[in-house]
Coordinates of C-alpha atoms in Angstrom, one line a residue:
Chain A
X1 CA 127.6 106.3 112.2
X2 CA 124.2 108.0 112.5
X3 CA 121.4 106.4 114.5
X4 CA 117.8 106.4 113.2
X5 CA 115.1 106.6 115.7
X6 CA 111.4 107.4 116.0
X7 CA 111.2 110.4 118.4
X8 CA 109.2 113.5 119.2
X9 CA 110.6 116.9 118.4
X10 CA 111.1 117.5 122.1
X11 CA 113.0 114.3 122.5
X12 CA 115.2 115.1 119.6
X13 CA 116.0 118.6 120.9
X14 CA 116.7 117.3 124.4
X15 CA 119.1 114.7 122.8
X16 CA 120.9 117.5 120.9
X17 CA 121.3 119.4 124.2
X18 CA 122.6 116.3 125.9
X19 CA 125.2 115.9 123.1
X20 CA 126.2 119.5 123.4
X21 CA 126.6 119.1 127.1
X22 CA 126.4 122.8 128.1
X23 CA 128.1 124.2 131.2
X24 CA 125.0 125.8 132.7
X25 CA 121.3 125.7 132.1
X26 CA 118.5 127.5 134.0
X27 CA 114.9 126.7 133.4
X28 CA 111.3 127.0 134.5
X29 CA 108.9 124.6 132.9
X30 CA 106.3 125.7 130.4
X31 CA 104.0 123.7 128.1
X32 CA 104.8 122.3 125.5
X33 CA 108.5 122.8 125.9
X34 CA 108.4 121.2 129.4
X35 CA 109.2 117.8 128.0
X36 CA 112.6 119.0 126.7
X37 CA 113.7 120.3 130.1
X38 CA 112.1 117.3 131.8
X39 CA 114.3 115.0 129.7
X40 CA 117.3 117.3 130.0
X41 CA 117.1 117.5 133.8
X42 CA 117.0 113.7 133.9
X43 CA 120.2 113.6 131.9
X44 CA 121.6 115.9 134.6
X45 CA 120.4 113.7 137.4
X46 CA 121.7 110.5 135.7
X47 CA 125.1 112.0 135.1
X48 CA 124.7 112.0 131.3
X49 CA 125.8 115.6 131.2
X50 CA 128.0 117.7 133.4
X51 CA 125.7 120.7 133.2
X52 CA 125.1 122.9 136.3
X53 CA 121.3 122.9 136.3
X54 CA 119.6 125.9 138.0
X55 CA 115.8 125.5 138.6
X56 CA 114.4 129.0 139.0
X57 CA 111.0 130.5 140.0
X58 CA 110.1 132.1 136.6
X59 CA 111.1 132.5 133.0
X60 CA 112.4 136.0 133.7
X61 CA 114.8 134.5 136.3
X62 CA 115.7 131.6 133.9
X63 CA 117.0 134.1 131.4
X64 CA 118.6 136.2 134.0
X65 CA 120.5 133.2 135.4
X66 CA 121.5 132.3 131.8
X67 CA 122.8 135.8 131.2
X68 CA 124.9 135.7 134.4
X69 CA 126.3 132.2 133.6
X70 CA 127.1 133.2 130.0
X71 CA 128.8 136.5 131.1
X72 CA 130.8 134.4 133.6
X73 CA 132.2 132.4 130.7
X74 CA 130.1 129.3 130.3
X75 CA 128.3 127.6 127.4
X76 CA 124.6 128.2 128.3
X77 CA 121.2 127.2 127.1
X78 CA 117.6 127.2 128.2
X79 CA 114.3 126.3 126.6
X80 CA 110.9 128.1 126.6
X81 CA 107.6 128.7 124.9
X82 CA 104.7 131.2 124.7
X83 CA 104.1 133.1 128.0
X84 CA 107.5 132.0 129.2
X85 CA 109.2 133.8 126.3
X86 CA 106.9 136.8 126.8
X87 CA 108.0 137.0 130.5
X88 CA 111.7 136.8 129.4
X89 CA 111.2 139.7 127.0
X90 CA 113.1 142.3 129.1
X91 CA 116.1 140.0 129.5
X92 CA 116.2 139.0 125.8
X93 CA 117.5 142.4 124.9
X94 CA 120.1 142.2 127.7
X95 CA 121.4 138.9 126.4
X96 CA 121.8 140.2 122.9
X97 CA 123.0 143.7 124.0
X98 CA 125.7 142.0 126.1
X99 CA 126.5 139.7 123.1
X100 CA 126.0 136.5 125.0
X101 CA 125.8 133.4 122.9
X102 CA 123.0 131.7 124.8
X103 CA 121.0 129.0 122.8
X104 CA 117.3 128.7 123.4
X105 CA 114.9 126.3 121.7
X106 CA 111.5 127.9 121.5
X107 CA 108.5 125.6 121.1
X108 CA 106.1 127.9 119.3
X109 CA 102.6 128.5 120.7
X110 CA 99.9 131.1 121.2
X111 CA 99.9 133.9 123.6
X112 CA 97.1 134.7 126.1
X113 CA 94.4 135.9 126.3
X114 CA 92.4 133.9 125.6
X115 CA 94.4 131.1 127.1
X116 CA 95.5 128.5 124.6
X117 CA 98.3 126.0 124.7
X118 CA 98.6 125.2 121.0
X119 CA 100.8 126.0 118.0
X120 CA 101.1 129.6 116.9
X121 CA 104.1 131.8 116.0
X122 CA 103.1 134.8 118.1
X123 CA 105.6 134.1 120.8
X124 CA 108.7 134.1 118.7
X125 CA 107.4 136.8 116.4
X126 CA 107.0 139.0 119.4
X127 CA 110.7 138.6 120.1
X128 CA 111.9 139.0 116.5
X129 CA 113.4 142.4 117.0
X130 CA 115.2 141.5 120.3
X131 CA 118.6 141.1 118.7
X132 CA 118.5 137.3 118.9
X133 CA 119.3 135.1 115.9
X134 CA 116.2 133.0 115.0
X135 CA 116.4 129.7 113.2
X136 CA 113.0 128.1 112.3
X137 CA 112.5 124.3 111.8
X138 CA 110.0 122.4 109.7
X139 CA 110.2 119.1 111.6
X140 CA 111.9 117.3 114.4
X141 CA 115.0 116.6 112.3
X142 CA 115.4 120.3 111.5
X143 CA 114.9 121.2 115.1
X144 CA 117.6 118.8 116.2
X145 CA 120.0 119.9 113.4
X146 CA 119.3 123.6 114.1
X147 CA 119.9 123.2 117.8
X148 CA 123.3 121.8 117.2
X149 CA 124.2 124.4 114.6
X150 CA 122.9 127.2 116.9
X151 CA 125.8 126.7 119.3
X152 CA 128.4 127.0 116.5
X153 CA 126.6 130.1 115.0
X154 CA 126.0 132.0 118.2
X155 CA 129.5 131.3 119.7
X156 CA 131.3 132.4 116.5
X157 CA 133.9 135.0 117.5
X158 CA 132.8 137.4 114.7
X159 CA 129.3 137.7 116.1
X160 CA 128.7 136.3 119.6
X161 CA 124.9 136.5 119.6
X162 CA 122.2 134.5 121.3
X163 CA 120.1 132.1 119.1
X164 CA 116.6 130.9 119.3
X165 CA 115.6 127.7 117.6
X166 CA 111.9 127.7 116.8
X167 CA 109.7 124.6 116.2
X168 CA 105.9 124.2 116.1
X169 CA 104.3 123.4 119.5
X170 CA 102.6 119.9 119.6
X171 CA 102.6 119.5 115.8
X172 CA 106.4 118.9 116.0
X173 CA 107.2 119.0 119.7
X174 CA 104.8 116.1 120.5
X175 CA 104.7 114.2 117.3
X176 CA 106.9 111.1 116.7
X177 CA 108.8 111.2 113.5
X178 CA 111.8 109.4 112.0
X179 CA 114.9 111.3 113.1
X180 CA 118.6 110.7 112.4
X181 CA 120.9 111.4 115.4
X182 CA 124.6 112.1 115.0
X183 CA 127.1 110.4 117.2
X184 CA 127.9 112.1 120.4
X185 CA 131.5 112.7 119.4
X186 CA 130.5 114.1 116.0
X187 CA 128.4 116.7 117.8
X188 CA 131.2 117.4 120.2
X189 CA 133.7 117.9 117.4
X190 CA 131.3 120.0 115.4
X191 CA 130.7 122.6 118.1
X192 CA 134.2 122.4 119.5
X193 CA 135.4 123.6 122.9
X194 CA 133.6 126.7 124.2
X195 CA 135.7 129.7 123.7
X196 CA 135.3 132.4 126.3
X197 CA 135.3 136.1 125.4
X198 CA 135.8 138.6 128.3
X199 CA 134.6 136.2 131.0
X200 CA 133.6 137.8 134.3
X201 CA 135.3 135.0 136.2
X202 CA 138.7 135.8 134.6
X203 CA 139.8 137.9 137.6
X204 CA 143.2 138.6 136.1
X205 CA 141.4 140.7 133.4
X206 CA 138.4 142.3 135.2
X207 CA 135.6 143.5 133.0
X208 CA 132.2 145.2 133.5
X209 CA 129.0 143.9 131.9
X210 CA 126.0 146.1 131.5
X211 CA 127.4 149.6 132.4
X212 CA 125.5 152.8 132.0
X213 CA 126.1 154.3 128.5
X214 CA 124.7 157.8 128.1
X215 CA 123.9 159.7 124.9
X216 CA 127.5 160.2 124.1
X217 CA 128.1 156.5 123.3
X218 CA 124.8 154.7 123.3
X219 CA 124.1 155.2 119.6
X220 CA 127.6 153.9 118.6
X221 CA 126.9 150.8 120.6
X222 CA 123.7 150.2 118.8
X223 CA 125.3 150.9 115.4
X224 CA 127.9 148.2 116.2
X225 CA 125.1 145.8 117.2
X226 CA 123.4 146.5 113.9
X227 CA 126.6 146.0 111.9
X228 CA 127.3 142.6 113.5
X229 CA 124.0 141.4 112.1
X230 CA 125.3 141.6 108.6
X231 CA 128.0 139.1 109.5
X232 CA 125.5 136.5 110.6
X233 CA 124.5 135.3 107.1
X234 CA 128.0 134.1 106.3
X235 CA 128.4 132.4 109.7
X236 CA 125.1 130.6 109.3
X237 CA 126.1 129.4 105.8
X238 CA 129.5 128.3 106.9
X239 CA 128.0 126.4 109.8
X240 CA 125.5 124.7 107.4
X241 CA 128.4 123.7 105.1
X242 CA 130.3 122.1 108.0
X243 CA 127.1 120.4 109.2
X244 CA 126.5 118.9 105.8
X245 CA 129.9 117.2 106.0
X246 CA 128.9 115.3 109.1
X247 CA 125.2 114.8 108.4
X248 CA 124.7 114.9 104.7
X249 CA 121.8 117.3 105.2
X250 CA 121.8 120.6 103.5
X251 CA 120.8 123.9 105.1
X252 CA 120.8 127.5 103.8
X253 CA 119.3 130.9 104.8
X254 CA 116.0 129.5 103.5
X255 CA 114.8 126.5 101.6
X256 CA 113.3 126.8 98.1
X257 CA 111.0 124.1 96.8
X258 CA 110.4 123.9 93.0
X259 CA 110.7 127.7 93.0
X260 CA 113.2 128.3 90.1
X261 CA 110.7 128.1 87.3
X262 CA 107.6 128.8 89.4
X263 CA 105.0 131.4 88.5
X264 CA 103.1 131.3 91.7
X265 CA 104.5 130.6 95.2
X266 CA 103.9 130.3 98.9
X267 CA 106.1 131.7 101.6
X268 CA 105.5 129.8 104.8
X269 CA 107.4 128.9 108.0
X270 CA 107.8 125.6 109.9
X271 CA 105.6 122.5 109.8
X272 CA 103.0 123.9 107.5
X273 CA 105.7 124.2 104.8
X274 CA 105.8 120.4 104.7
X275 CA 102.1 120.0 104.1
X276 CA 102.3 122.8 101.4
X277 CA 105.1 120.9 99.6
X278 CA 102.8 117.9 99.0
X279 CA 100.1 120.1 97.6
X280 CA 102.6 121.9 95.4
X281 CA 103.5 118.5 93.9
X282 CA 99.9 118.0 93.1
X283 CA 99.6 121.4 91.3
X284 CA 102.9 120.6 89.4
X285 CA 101.4 117.3 88.3
X286 CA 98.5 119.3 86.9
X287 CA 101.0 121.5 85.0
X288 CA 100.7 124.5 87.3
X289 CA 104.1 126.1 88.0
X290 CA 103.9 126.4 91.8
X291 CA 106.8 126.7 94.3
X292 CA 107.6 127.5 97.9
X293 CA 110.0 129.4 100.0
X294 CA 110.5 128.4 103.6
X295 CA 112.5 130.9 105.7
X296 CA 115.1 129.3 108.0
X297 CA 117.2 132.2 109.2
X298 CA 114.4 134.6 110.2
X299 CA 116.5 137.0 112.2
X300 CA 118.6 138.6 110.9
X301 CA 116.4 138.4 107.8
X302 CA 118.1 137.8 104.5
X303 CA 116.2 140.5 102.6
X304 CA 118.5 140.6 99.5
X305 CA 118.6 136.8 99.0
X306 CA 114.9 136.3 99.6
X307 CA 114.0 139.1 97.2
X308 CA 116.3 137.6 94.5
X309 CA 114.6 134.2 95.0
X310 CA 111.1 135.5 94.7
X311 CA 111.3 138.4 92.3
X312 CA 110.6 136.4 89.1
X313 CA 107.2 135.1 90.3
X314 CA 103.9 136.4 89.2
X315 CA 102.0 136.0 92.4
X316 CA 103.0 135.1 95.9
X317 CA 101.0 134.4 99.1
X318 CA 102.8 134.9 102.4
X319 CA 101.2 132.7 105.1
X320 CA 101.5 133.9 108.7
X321 CA 100.8 131.8 111.8
X322 CA 100.7 135.1 113.8
X323 CA 99.2 138.5 113.2
X324 CA 100.8 141.8 113.8
X325 CA 98.0 143.8 115.4
X326 CA 97.7 147.4 114.6
X327 CA 95.9 147.3 111.3
X328 CA 99.0 145.8 109.9
X329 CA 99.8 142.6 108.0
X330 CA 101.4 139.4 109.3
X331 CA 105.0 139.7 110.4
X332 CA 106.4 137.4 107.6
X333 CA 104.4 139.3 105.0
X334 CA 105.9 142.6 106.2
X335 CA 109.4 141.1 105.8
X336 CA 108.7 139.6 102.4
X337 CA 107.2 142.9 101.1
X338 CA 110.4 144.6 102.3
X339 CA 112.6 142.1 100.5
X340 CA 110.8 142.9 97.2
X341 CA 110.2 146.6 97.4
X342 CA 113.4 147.6 95.6
X343 CA 112.5 145.7 92.5
X344 CA 110.4 147.4 89.8
X345 CA 109.2 144.1 88.4
X346 CA 108.0 141.9 91.3
X347 CA 105.2 139.5 92.2
X348 CA 101.8 140.5 93.4
X349 CA 101.7 139.8 97.1
X350 CA 98.8 138.6 99.3
X351 CA 98.8 137.6 102.9
X352 CA 96.8 134.9 104.7
X353 CA 96.7 134.4 108.4
X354 CA 96.3 130.7 109.3
X355 CA 96.5 128.2 112.1
X356 CA 96.3 130.5 115.1
X357 CA 96.1 128.7 118.4
X358 CA 96.6 125.3 116.9
X359 CA 93.9 125.5 114.2
X360 CA 94.8 122.8 111.7
X361 CA 96.5 123.8 108.5
X362 CA 95.2 121.3 106.0
X363 CA 96.1 120.5 102.3
X364 CA 92.8 122.1 101.3
X365 CA 94.0 125.5 102.7
X366 CA 97.1 125.3 100.5
X367 CA 94.9 124.4 97.5
X368 CA 92.6 127.3 98.2
X369 CA 95.5 129.7 98.3
X370 CA 97.3 128.2 95.2
X371 CA 94.0 128.4 93.2
X372 CA 93.6 132.1 94.2
X373 CA 97.2 132.8 93.2
X374 CA 96.6 131.1 89.8
X375 CA 93.7 133.5 89.3
X376 CA 95.7 136.5 90.4
X377 CA 98.6 135.6 88.1
X378 CA 96.1 135.4 85.2
X379 CA 94.0 138.5 85.9
X380 CA 96.5 140.6 88.0
X381 CA 93.6 141.5 90.2
X382 CA 93.6 141.1 94.0
X383 CA 90.4 141.0 96.0
X384 CA 91.9 141.3 99.5
X385 CA 95.5 141.7 100.4
X386 CA 95.2 140.3 103.9
X387 CA 92.7 137.6 104.9
X388 CA 92.2 135.0 107.7
X389 CA 91.7 131.4 106.3
X390 CA 90.3 128.3 108.0
X391 CA 88.1 130.5 110.1
X392 CA 84.4 130.9 110.8
X393 CA 82.4 134.0 109.9
Chain B
X1 CA 99.5 98.4 100.4
X2 CA 100.2 101.9 98.9
X3 CA 103.5 103.8 99.3
X4 CA 102.0 105.6 102.3
X5 CA 99.7 104.0 104.8
X6 CA 97.6 106.3 106.9
X7 CA 96.0 105.0 110.1
X8 CA 93.5 106.6 112.5
X9 CA 93.0 105.4 116.0
X10 CA 89.8 106.0 118.0
X11 CA 90.1 105.4 121.7
X12 CA 89.3 106.8 125.1
X13 CA 91.8 108.4 127.5
X14 CA 93.5 105.8 129.6
X15 CA 93.3 102.9 127.2
X16 CA 96.9 103.3 125.9
X17 CA 95.8 104.2 122.4
X18 CA 98.6 106.9 122.0
X19 CA 101.1 104.4 123.2
X20 CA 100.0 101.9 120.6
X21 CA 100.4 104.5 117.9
X22 CA 103.9 105.3 119.2
X23 CA 105.0 101.6 119.3
X24 CA 103.7 101.1 115.8
X25 CA 105.7 104.0 114.5
X26 CA 108.8 102.6 116.2
X27 CA 108.3 99.1 114.8
X28 CA 107.7 100.5 111.3
X29 CA 111.1 102.3 111.2
X30 CA 112.7 99.1 109.9
X31 CA 113.7 99.0 106.2
X32 CA 114.4 102.7 106.1
X33 CA 110.8 103.7 106.2
X34 CA 109.5 107.1 107.4
X35 CA 107.0 107.2 110.2
X36 CA 104.8 109.5 112.1
X37 CA 102.7 109.0 115.3
X38 CA 100.8 111.8 116.9
X39 CA 97.7 112.3 119.0
X40 CA 95.1 115.0 118.8
X41 CA 95.6 117.1 121.9
X42 CA 92.4 118.0 123.7
X43 CA 91.4 117.8 127.3
X44 CA 93.4 114.8 128.5
X45 CA 90.9 113.0 130.7
X46 CA 90.5 109.3 131.4
X47 CA 87.5 108.2 129.4
X48 CA 87.3 111.1 127.0
X49 CA 87.2 110.2 123.3
X50 CA 90.6 110.8 121.5
X51 CA 92.1 110.2 118.2
X52 CA 95.7 109.3 117.3
X53 CA 97.3 109.0 113.9
X54 CA 100.1 107.1 112.1
X55 CA 101.7 107.6 108.8
X56 CA 104.1 105.0 107.4
X57 CA 105.8 105.5 104.1
X58 CA 108.8 104.6 101.9
X59 CA 109.0 108.3 101.0
X60 CA 109.8 111.3 103.3
X61 CA 106.6 112.3 105.2
X62 CA 106.1 116.0 105.0
X63 CA 102.4 116.3 105.7
X64 CA 101.9 117.7 109.2
X65 CA 98.2 117.6 109.8
X66 CA 95.7 115.0 111.0
X67 CA 95.0 112.0 108.8
X68 CA 91.8 112.8 106.9
X69 CA 91.6 109.8 104.5
X70 CA 92.7 106.8 106.6
X71 CA 93.3 103.4 104.9
X72 CA 93.2 101.8 108.4
X73 CA 90.8 102.7 111.2
X74 CA 91.4 101.2 114.6
X75 CA 88.5 101.4 117.0
X76 CA 90.0 100.7 120.5
X77 CA 86.7 101.3 122.2
X78 CA 83.5 100.1 120.5
X79 CA 81.3 102.3 122.5
X80 CA 82.6 105.2 120.5
X81 CA 80.7 103.8 117.5
X82 CA 77.5 105.1 119.1
X83 CA 78.8 108.7 119.5
X84 CA 81.1 109.4 116.6
X85 CA 81.4 108.5 113.0
X86 CA 84.5 106.3 112.9
X87 CA 84.1 105.8 109.1
X88 CA 84.4 109.5 108.3
X89 CA 86.8 110.1 105.4
X90 CA 88.0 106.4 105.2
X91 CA 89.2 105.3 101.8
X92 CA 87.0 103.1 99.6
X93 CA 89.2 100.1 100.4
X94 CA 89.7 101.0 104.1
X95 CA 90.2 98.4 106.7
X96 CA 88.4 98.7 110.1
X97 CA 89.7 96.9 113.1
X98 CA 87.2 97.0 116.0
X99 CA 87.7 95.9 119.6
X100 CA 84.5 94.0 120.4
X101 CA 83.2 90.7 121.6
X102 CA 80.7 90.8 118.7
X103 CA 81.3 89.1 115.4
X104 CA 82.6 91.0 112.3
X105 CA 79.2 90.6 110.5
X106 CA 77.3 92.3 113.2
X107 CA 79.8 95.2 113.3
X108 CA 79.8 95.5 109.5
X109 CA 76.1 96.0 109.6
X110 CA 76.4 98.4 112.5
X111 CA 79.0 100.6 110.8
X112 CA 77.2 100.3 107.4
X113 CA 80.5 100.3 105.6
X114 CA 80.9 100.2 101.8
X115 CA 81.4 96.9 99.9
X116 CA 85.1 97.5 99.2
X117 CA 85.9 98.2 102.8
X118 CA 87.0 95.4 105.1
X119 CA 86.1 94.8 108.7
X120 CA 88.1 92.9 111.3
X121 CA 87.2 92.3 114.9
X122 CA 89.2 91.3 118.0
X123 CA 88.1 91.0 121.6
X124 CA 91.1 93.0 122.8
X125 CA 89.6 93.9 126.2
X126 CA 89.1 90.2 127.0
X127 CA 92.6 89.3 125.9
X128 CA 93.9 92.2 128.0
X129 CA 92.0 90.9 131.1
X130 CA 93.5 87.5 130.6
X131 CA 97.1 88.6 129.8
X132 CA 97.5 91.8 131.9
X133 CA 94.6 91.6 134.3
X134 CA 93.5 95.1 133.3
X135 CA 91.2 96.5 130.6
X136 CA 94.1 97.9 128.6
X137 CA 93.3 96.8 125.0
X138 CA 96.1 98.7 123.3
X139 CA 98.6 95.8 123.0
X140 CA 96.2 93.4 121.3
X141 CA 94.9 96.2 119.1
X142 CA 98.4 96.9 118.0
X143 CA 98.9 93.3 117.2
X144 CA 95.7 93.2 115.2
X145 CA 96.4 96.4 113.3
X146 CA 99.9 95.1 112.4
X147 CA 98.5 91.9 111.1
X148 CA 95.7 93.4 108.9
X149 CA 97.8 96.2 107.6
X150 CA 100.8 93.9 106.9
X151 CA 103.2 96.5 108.1
X152 CA 105.7 94.5 110.2
X153 CA 106.3 90.9 111.1
X154 CA 105.1 89.5 114.4
X155 CA 108.6 88.8 115.6
X156 CA 109.7 92.3 114.8
X157 CA 106.6 93.8 116.5
X158 CA 107.1 91.7 119.7
X159 CA 110.7 92.8 119.9
X160 CA 109.6 96.4 119.7
X161 CA 106.9 95.9 122.3
X162 CA 109.5 94.4 124.6
X163 CA 111.8 97.4 124.0
X164 CA 109.1 100.0 124.5
X165 CA 107.5 98.6 127.6
X166 CA 110.8 97.5 129.0
X167 CA 111.7 101.1 129.8
X168 CA 108.9 101.6 132.2
X169 CA 107.4 98.3 133.4
X170 CA 108.1 95.2 135.4
X171 CA 108.9 91.9 133.6
X172 CA 105.4 90.6 134.4
X173 CA 103.7 93.5 132.7
X174 CA 106.1 93.3 129.7
X175 CA 105.4 89.6 129.3
X176 CA 101.6 90.2 129.6
X177 CA 101.8 92.9 126.9
X178 CA 103.8 90.7 124.6
X179 CA 101.3 87.9 125.0
X180 CA 98.4 90.3 124.4
X181 CA 100.1 91.6 121.3
X182 CA 100.7 88.1 120.0
X183 CA 97.1 87.1 120.6
X184 CA 95.8 90.2 119.0
X185 CA 97.9 89.4 115.9
X186 CA 96.7 85.8 115.8
X187 CA 93.1 86.1 116.9
X188 CA 91.9 89.0 114.8
X189 CA 89.1 87.8 112.5
X190 CA 87.8 89.1 109.2
X191 CA 84.1 89.5 108.5

């Protein structure tokens, strides 16, 4: 029997982690993810979980300790955000290269400088090519659901990869919303017993982790890592199907909203997708065929399926809450462009950068973009491909 | 009221405004409703002006941005009226609830609100001093807002206050807050 509560995104994720009851966690507190670990460590102190909690001196050490514990054969998680994720960067590649199924909720926020504590996707986008699976979440419910599914996905014997679960800093992490919790035993049964694979502590079968691999084999190793990514899609969809059985909530590689017969569309991640859906309803009420695609599995990116879902539209705006500096476009725009490049008939694409450092994404921003798309669909003319919106000057 | 009720709270850091918004969200969960409660995060200093928001709806709440067109505006600290425009964006039939010892007529004139908008006043700070012994007007404001917005019954609200405050505070503080909430609900006046 599910329990309905009013809880913050952080509270919901902390509760998911309690229900998962991992063997080991190592953490260093960072805003606005701190609240998750604060709650989780009190679960540890109060005996609500049997987790071995290691408090370390930095995020780099937190990930290092997680890598060690995971290689030793435990179910492991940590939580981070922003600068913390940036400091972990070196170790992220080691976790994925060693194929360790560590789960890490990431509360998305801006990177310094200038210092800013608010919502932004630059942190997770900076780690998008680190070999971690990334699941993105619109609200607290999705962050809770994705956190639970992340363990089943990452620990799948066909892939064994680390998973990040992304949610918007403050907008979701600190906002109270209605959330449905599963029962503890439902979560326990869903993720199952942790299955070890080549654990370091199995002294009967000694193994080495992280050996030197020179040019004669390094590339084969990388090719194997690339190939395993192609198996992730099926694992994510299977996990979603199983999760629907216990929760009634549907998940896919991405969510489409009124997209099937749409002529114009938005592609947007996380909480801003919700605000956009309400505006799309208003445009539909006025007879304008607008729709939306919200990526969920962002790494590995389902290029084929995304391209198929978008190819029939006339004009699409990809909204990025991060920029990819270097005279480039936003990271999501680059991926959406890639997903469509093989089609001869495809939508005209534009890119808007919004909401950096916690700048509000308001319904009027979605309206502005949808009006521009309506015009582009009519005239087939684009003024600027990439533009910052909701900004001065 | 409409399918979705949007509320904006104006308070100062340290008055418990954010807590009031949180308790309201929790109390409105009943009947399968969807709720949101979130503050605006700025410099978190005691005395600094802050805003918090609620949305309550029978439909799934997908909007994730500040409330721009509130149907209910709760002014937890009346001194804010001098420095910020608390009527900004309020709907034509908006309800204002102001914590003040002054009468509703005087506040109506001061805020210069439109004819279709309603004003309610409550001396929440005085009630807080009498019930809790500290100038924490949040519980009585919560009671007043629930009364005028018709969102939950008094019994249900008090039960929720008991639950929310029960986690952190002593029985004396809990009882004081329950009494303050009840008096806020009962003593709020329309002008």
